[in-house]
Amino acid sequence: MDSLESAFGFPLPPSLKGYVSHSSSSITMFTPRALVAASAVILLFLWLGRLVLSSSRLRRRLPPGPPRLPIIGNLHQAPQVYPWRVYQEWTKQYGPVFSLQYGMNTIIMLGTYQAAHDLLNKRSHIYSSRPRAVMGGECLSRGLRTLLMPYGQQWRNHQRLQASYLNVRVSQSYRCVQDLESKQLLYEFLSPGVDFVDRYHRYSSSVIFALAYGRRLPVGDEPEIQAIDEVMKNFLYAARVGTWLVDAVPVLNYLPKFLAPWRRLGDRLHKLESTLCIDNMTKGLNSASWN
């Protein structure tokens, strides 16, 4: 009894002392750890109940979409292979504007050009920002990938930086690089049994690499191209909608790394991508041909 009172930090009432003295199992139930666990379970159920209730209310105001399950919504239906084909079928079934629920995230899908033009062009100040992408935007890209940034000052700064070397006037100076790569592309098309997709891939990679780092990729199987392909594959995997539970429940990203394998993967992929960029930049700075 004394140990029980010391565990709680205050004396027990006489009536409670009489109860616990007749039942050793009751003493176990009244430990602080058990109370904390019970409180956590109760709070979890209250939160889940509130989530289900708010989801049902929100659903009434949303465009139509595939049937959902409680809590997870459409996570079990998220396409993992050729997702555009699944979205196309849903567009035919539910219309050009339909909704999906991936955990706590509501996603509005636009299945036609007209729907995208009406909402993202005519009403861009309302609809053209980007949703939070925890895995692809934060864990992998550290919030520095323009493609996944929400509208704001940081996005505008990135846009100004890109416009400084992608505007119409400056891009005229890139014509000599494009002309050289285009001539090689046409020559390669004349080869018997040529793989057109592979040659287009070499052409675009070489143009971008020459402009960014001052080096051409004339063959198409250079380590740099293989590294670019690896980076793109990793990014598409990390940014794919419906793949990561943390994208549906962003609060999970606050878990420590030993409980969050996606954070460890994001760190590894970010290091791989950063190392590639720094190495290429260093080689470019040491090259006399870097523009």
GROMACS .gro file of C-alpha atoms in nm:
model
  291
    1MET     CA    1   0.000   0.000   0.000
    2ASP     CA    2   0.283   0.239   0.089
    3SER     CA    3   0.451   0.175  -0.248
    4LEU     CA    4   0.125   0.248  -0.425
    5GLU     CA    5   0.084   0.580  -0.243
    6SER     CA    6   0.443   0.674  -0.319
    7ALA     CA    7   0.389   0.594  -0.688
    8PHE     CA    8   0.096   0.837  -0.705
    9GLY     CA    9   0.265   1.100  -0.491
   10PHE     CA   10  -0.033   1.156  -0.259
   11PRO     CA   11  -0.217   0.950   0.008
   12LEU     CA   12  -0.511   0.740  -0.104
   13PRO     CA   13  -0.857   0.795   0.049
   14PRO     CA   14  -0.961   0.536   0.310
   15SER     CA   15  -1.236   0.400   0.083
   16LEU     CA   16  -0.990   0.339  -0.199
   17LYS     CA   17  -0.741   0.182   0.040
   18GLY     CA   18  -1.004  -0.069   0.139
   19TYR     CA   19  -1.076  -0.149  -0.225
   20VAL     CA   20  -0.720  -0.203  -0.336
   21SER     CA   21  -0.630  -0.399  -0.023
   22HIS     CA   22  -0.875  -0.672  -0.125
   23SER     CA   23  -0.756  -0.698  -0.485
   24SER     CA   24  -0.393  -0.715  -0.587
   25SER     CA   25  -0.494  -0.695  -0.953
   26SER     CA   26  -0.655  -0.358  -0.891
   27ILE     CA   27  -0.325  -0.225  -0.761
   28THR     CA   28  -0.162  -0.302  -1.094
   29MET     CA   29  -0.435  -0.120  -1.282
   30PHE     CA   30  -0.379   0.201  -1.087
   31THR     CA   31  -0.010   0.248  -1.174
   32PRO     CA   32   0.078   0.579  -1.343
   33ARG     CA   33   0.201   0.398  -1.654
   34ALA     CA   34  -0.136   0.226  -1.694
   35LEU     CA   35  -0.318   0.556  -1.653
   36VAL     CA   36  -0.101   0.720  -1.918
   37ALA     CA   37  -0.159   0.431  -2.158
   38ALA     CA   38  -0.534   0.437  -2.097
   39SER     CA   39  -0.544   0.813  -2.150
   40ALA     CA   40  -0.351   0.777  -2.475
   41VAL     CA   41  -0.593   0.512  -2.601
   42ILE     CA   42  -0.893   0.726  -2.511
   43LEU     CA   43  -0.744   1.030  -2.685
   44LEU     CA   44  -0.665   0.819  -2.990
   45PHE     CA   45  -1.024   0.697  -3.017
   46LEU     CA   46  -1.157   1.049  -2.968
   47TRP     CA   47  -0.925   1.176  -3.241
   48LEU     CA   48  -1.026   0.897  -3.478
   49GLY     CA   49  -1.392   0.963  -3.408
   50ARG     CA   50  -1.349   1.331  -3.478
   51LEU     CA   51  -1.159   1.251  -3.797
   52VAL     CA   52  -1.435   1.021  -3.922
   53LEU     CA   53  -1.702   1.280  -3.840
   54SER     CA   54  -1.518   1.566  -4.009
   55SER     CA   55  -1.443   1.348  -4.312
   56SER     CA   56  -1.810   1.259  -4.354
   57ARG     CA   57  -1.907   1.627  -4.335
   58LEU     CA   58  -1.638   1.730  -4.580
   59ARG     CA   59  -1.736   1.455  -4.823
   60ARG     CA   60  -2.078   1.610  -4.872
   61ARG     CA   61  -1.918   1.924  -5.019
   62LEU     CA   62  -1.659   1.748  -5.237
   63PRO     CA   63  -1.680   1.636  -5.601
   64PRO     CA   64  -1.768   1.268  -5.651
   65GLY     CA   65  -1.504   1.000  -5.633
   66PRO     CA   66  -1.435   0.633  -5.559
   67PRO     CA   67  -1.593   0.489  -5.241
   68ARG     CA   68  -1.382   0.546  -4.930
   69LEU     CA   69  -1.304   0.355  -4.616
   70PRO     CA   70  -1.302   0.515  -4.270
   71ILE     CA   71  -0.973   0.677  -4.167
   72ILE     CA   72  -0.766   0.569  -4.471
   73GLY     CA   73  -1.007   0.692  -4.737
   74ASN     CA   74  -0.881   0.577  -5.079
   75LEU     CA   75  -0.529   0.480  -4.971
   76HIS     CA   76  -0.604   0.115  -5.047
   77GLN     CA   77  -0.693   0.214  -5.405
   78ALA     CA   78  -0.389   0.433  -5.472
   79PRO     CA   79  -0.238   0.313  -5.803
   80GLN     CA   80   0.125   0.201  -5.781
   81VAL     CA   81   0.180   0.112  -6.148
   82TYR     CA   82   0.075   0.336  -6.442
   83PRO     CA   83  -0.128   0.568  -6.216
   84TRP     CA   84  -0.241   0.786  -6.508
   85ARG     CA   85  -0.436   0.494  -6.650
   86VAL     CA   86  -0.630   0.452  -6.326
   87TYR     CA   87  -0.696   0.827  -6.307
   88GLN     CA   88  -0.818   0.823  -6.666
   89GLU     CA   89  -1.068   0.550  -6.583
   90TRP     CA   90  -1.187   0.742  -6.279
   91THR     CA   91  -1.226   1.053  -6.496
   92LYS     CA   92  -1.456   0.858  -6.728
   93GLN     CA   93  -1.652   0.722  -6.431
   94TYR     CA   94  -1.678   1.027  -6.202
   95GLY     CA   95  -1.628   1.322  -6.437
   96PRO     CA   96  -1.347   1.569  -6.516
   97VAL     CA   97  -1.327   1.686  -6.153
   98PHE     CA   98  -1.328   1.415  -5.885
   99SER     CA   99  -1.194   1.382  -5.533
  100LEU     CA  100  -0.976   1.132  -5.346
  101GLN     CA  101  -0.906   1.097  -4.976
  102TYR     CA  102  -0.558   0.974  -4.883
  103GLY     CA  103  -0.566   0.959  -4.506
  104MET     CA  104  -0.599   1.316  -4.382
  105ASN     CA  105  -0.531   1.466  -4.725
  106THR     CA  106  -0.809   1.553  -4.967
  107ILE     CA  107  -0.699   1.557  -5.331
  108ILE     CA  108  -0.898   1.708  -5.617
  109MET     CA  109  -0.809   1.548  -5.950
  110LEU     CA  110  -0.853   1.733  -6.281
  111GLY     CA  111  -0.895   1.488  -6.565
  112THR     CA  112  -0.933   1.717  -6.868
  113TYR     CA  113  -0.751   2.014  -7.014
  114GLN     CA  114  -1.062   2.231  -6.988
  115ALA     CA  115  -1.104   2.161  -6.617
  116ALA     CA  116  -0.736   2.236  -6.553
  117HIS     CA  117  -0.753   2.556  -6.760
  118ASP     CA  118  -1.066   2.683  -6.586
  119LEU     CA  119  -0.932   2.627  -6.233
  120LEU     CA  120  -0.554   2.663  -6.260
  121ASN     CA  121  -0.543   2.945  -6.514
  122LYS     CA  122  -0.856   3.153  -6.472
  123ARG     CA  123  -0.854   3.110  -6.091
  124SER     CA  124  -0.484   3.058  -6.033
  125HIS     CA  125  -0.477   3.282  -5.724
  126ILE     CA  126  -0.706   3.031  -5.551
  127TYR     CA  127  -0.613   2.688  -5.684
  128SER     CA  128  -0.260   2.693  -5.827
  129SER     CA  129  -0.058   2.636  -5.512
  130ARG     CA  130   0.079   2.292  -5.427
  131PRO     CA  131  -0.019   2.060  -5.144
  132ARG     CA  132   0.231   1.957  -4.882
  133ALA     CA  133   0.450   1.670  -5.003
  134VAL     CA  134   0.624   1.533  -4.695
  135MET     CA  135   0.829   1.253  -4.848
  136GLY     CA  136   0.920   1.407  -5.185
  137GLY     CA  137   0.923   1.772  -5.084
  138GLU     CA  138   1.062   1.764  -4.729
  139CYS     CA  139   1.242   1.436  -4.657
  140LEU     CA  140   1.409   1.409  -4.998
  141SER     CA  141   1.423   1.768  -5.128
  142ARG     CA  142   1.451   1.958  -4.797
  143GLY     CA  143   1.191   2.204  -4.922
  144LEU     CA  144   1.419   2.327  -5.203
  145ARG     CA  145   1.252   2.171  -5.509
  146THR     CA  146   1.059   2.439  -5.696
  147LEU     CA  147   0.819   2.184  -5.842
  148LEU     CA  148   0.682   2.097  -5.497
  149MET     CA  149   0.694   2.438  -5.329
  150PRO     CA  150   0.370   2.606  -5.222
  151TYR     CA  151   0.316   2.957  -5.354
  152GLY     CA  152   0.500   3.211  -5.140
  153GLN     CA  153   0.813   3.423  -5.119
  154GLN     CA  154   1.051   3.128  -5.145
  155TRP     CA  155   0.874   3.005  -5.460
  156ARG     CA  156   0.888   3.355  -5.613
  157ASN     CA  157   1.260   3.378  -5.539
  158HIS     CA  158   1.320   3.046  -5.713
  159GLN     CA  159   1.109   3.158  -6.009
  160ARG     CA  160   1.308   3.481  -6.048
  161LEU     CA  161   1.634   3.288  -6.032
  162GLN     CA  162   1.520   3.046  -6.302
  163ALA     CA  163   1.382   3.326  -6.520
  164SER     CA  164   1.725   3.490  -6.521
  165TYR     CA  165   1.865   3.208  -6.737
  166LEU     CA  166   1.551   3.069  -6.902
  167ASN     CA  167   1.394   3.385  -7.044
  168VAL     CA  168   1.359   3.443  -7.419
  169ARG     CA  169   1.654   3.682  -7.451
  170VAL     CA  170   1.905   3.469  -7.261
  171SER     CA  171   1.792   3.145  -7.423
  172GLN     CA  172   1.909   3.275  -7.761
  173SER     CA  173   2.266   3.216  -7.645
  174TYR     CA  174   2.191   2.845  -7.607
  175ARG     CA  175   2.118   2.793  -7.976
  176CYS     CA  176   2.471   2.684  -8.060
  177VAL     CA  177   2.449   2.400  -7.805
  178GLN     CA  178   2.106   2.294  -7.930
  179ASP     CA  179   2.224   2.313  -8.291
  180LEU     CA  180   2.522   2.085  -8.223
  181GLU     CA  181   2.315   1.830  -8.031
  182SER     CA  182   2.039   1.836  -8.294
  183LYS     CA  183   2.286   1.758  -8.572
  184GLN     CA  184   2.419   1.460  -8.379
  185LEU     CA  185   2.062   1.346  -8.311
  186LEU     CA  186   1.972   1.353  -8.681
  187TYR     CA  187   2.290   1.165  -8.766
  188GLU     CA  188   2.209   0.897  -8.507
  189PHE     CA  189   1.860   0.855  -8.653
  190LEU     CA  190   2.021   0.733  -8.975
  191SER     CA  191   2.185   0.438  -8.800
  192PRO     CA  192   2.017   0.098  -8.858
  193GLY     CA  193   1.821  -0.036  -8.563
  194VAL     CA  194   1.842   0.292  -8.374
  195ASP     CA  195   1.647   0.326  -8.048
  196PHE     CA  196   1.470   0.660  -8.094
  197VAL     CA  197   1.373   0.694  -7.727
  198ASP     CA  198   1.730   0.632  -7.617
  199ARG     CA  199   1.868   0.887  -7.865
  200TYR     CA  200   1.616   1.153  -7.761
  201HIS     CA  201   1.715   1.085  -7.402
  202ARG     CA  202   2.082   1.137  -7.485
  203TYR     CA  203   2.001   1.457  -7.674
  204SER     CA  204   1.801   1.620  -7.394
  205SER     CA  205   2.045   1.506  -7.124
  206SER     CA  206   2.343   1.640  -7.316
  207VAL     CA  207   2.178   1.979  -7.379
  208ILE     CA  208   2.089   2.024  -7.012
  209PHE     CA  209   2.425   1.897  -6.889
  210ALA     CA  210   2.620   2.121  -7.127
  211LEU     CA  211   2.425   2.429  -7.019
  212ALA     CA  212   2.446   2.346  -6.649
  213TYR     CA  213   2.800   2.209  -6.618
  214GLY     CA  214   2.978   2.286  -6.946
  215ARG     CA  215   3.021   1.923  -7.058
  216ARG     CA  216   2.852   1.729  -7.335
  217LEU     CA  217   2.731   1.369  -7.313
  218PRO     CA  218   2.802   1.249  -7.669
  219VAL     CA  219   2.755   0.873  -7.621
  220GLY     CA  220   2.446   0.831  -7.406
  221ASP     CA  221   2.567   0.571  -7.157
  222GLU     CA  222   2.799   0.795  -6.955
  223PRO     CA  223   2.792   0.759  -6.573
  224GLU     CA  224   2.639   1.107  -6.557
  225ILE     CA  225   2.333   0.993  -6.755
  226GLN     CA  226   2.297   0.685  -6.539
  227ALA     CA  227   2.315   0.906  -6.229
  228ILE     CA  228   2.051   1.142  -6.372
  229ASP     CA  229   1.821   0.847  -6.436
  230GLU     CA  230   1.874   0.723  -6.081
  231VAL     CA  231   1.790   1.065  -5.936
  232MET     CA  232   1.472   1.090  -6.143
  233LYS     CA  233   1.365   0.738  -6.050
  234ASN     CA  234   1.417   0.813  -5.681
  235PHE     CA  235   1.228   1.141  -5.701
  236LEU     CA  236   0.930   0.993  -5.885
  237TYR     CA  237   0.917   0.714  -5.628
  238ALA     CA  238   0.932   0.957  -5.336
  239ALA     CA  239   0.677   1.201  -5.482
  240ARG     CA  240   0.423   0.942  -5.601
  241VAL     CA  241   0.079   1.011  -5.458
  242GLY     CA  242  -0.058   0.743  -5.227
  243THR     CA  243   0.271   0.561  -5.172
  244TRP     CA  244   0.377   0.703  -4.836
  245LEU     CA  245   0.168   0.694  -4.520
  246VAL     CA  246   0.345   1.006  -4.396
  247ASP     CA  247   0.200   1.204  -4.688
  248ALA     CA  248  -0.148   1.105  -4.570
  249VAL     CA  249  -0.070   1.161  -4.200
  250PRO     CA  250   0.201   1.433  -4.193
  251VAL     CA  251   0.224   1.431  -3.812
  252LEU     CA  252   0.409   1.098  -3.842
  253ASN     CA  253   0.711   1.288  -3.972
  254TYR     CA  254   0.778   1.408  -3.616
  255LEU     CA  255   0.860   1.053  -3.509
  256PRO     CA  256   1.228   0.982  -3.432
  257LYS     CA  257   1.424   0.841  -3.724
  258PHE     CA  258   1.448   0.491  -3.581
  259LEU     CA  259   1.067   0.476  -3.601
  260ALA     CA  260   1.045   0.656  -3.937
  261PRO     CA  261   1.208   0.453  -4.218
  262TRP     CA  262   1.092   0.707  -4.477
  263ARG     CA  263   1.308   0.973  -4.310
  264ARG     CA  264   1.613   0.749  -4.327
  265LEU     CA  265   1.542   0.677  -4.694
  266GLY     CA  266   1.493   1.048  -4.761
  267ASP     CA  267   1.828   1.127  -4.599
  268ARG     CA  268   2.004   0.866  -4.810
  269LEU     CA  269   1.847   0.982  -5.137
  270HIS     CA  270   1.909   1.348  -5.054
  271LYS     CA  271   2.276   1.277  -4.987
  272LEU     CA  272   2.305   1.088  -5.316
  273GLU     CA  273   2.148   1.374  -5.512
  274SER     CA  274   2.345   1.646  -5.333
  275THR     CA  275   2.674   1.463  -5.387
  276LEU     CA  276   2.599   1.429  -5.758
  277CYS     CA  277   2.522   1.801  -5.797
  278ILE     CA  278   2.826   1.914  -5.597
  279ASP     CA  279   3.060   1.682  -5.789
  280ASN     CA  280   2.932   1.803  -6.125
  281MET     CA  281   2.954   2.167  -6.016
  282THR     CA  282   3.311   2.118  -5.894
  283LYS     CA  283   3.411   1.963  -6.227
  284GLY     CA  284   3.241   2.250  -6.408
  285LEU     CA  285   3.423   2.513  -6.204
  286ASN     CA  286   3.754   2.343  -6.282
  287SER     CA  287   3.675   2.334  -6.655
  288ALA     CA  288   3.769   2.620  -6.885
  289SER     CA  289   3.463   2.555  -7.101
  290TRP     CA  290   3.201   2.611  -6.832
  291ASN     CA  291   2.974   2.894  -6.947
   0.00000   0.00000   0.00000
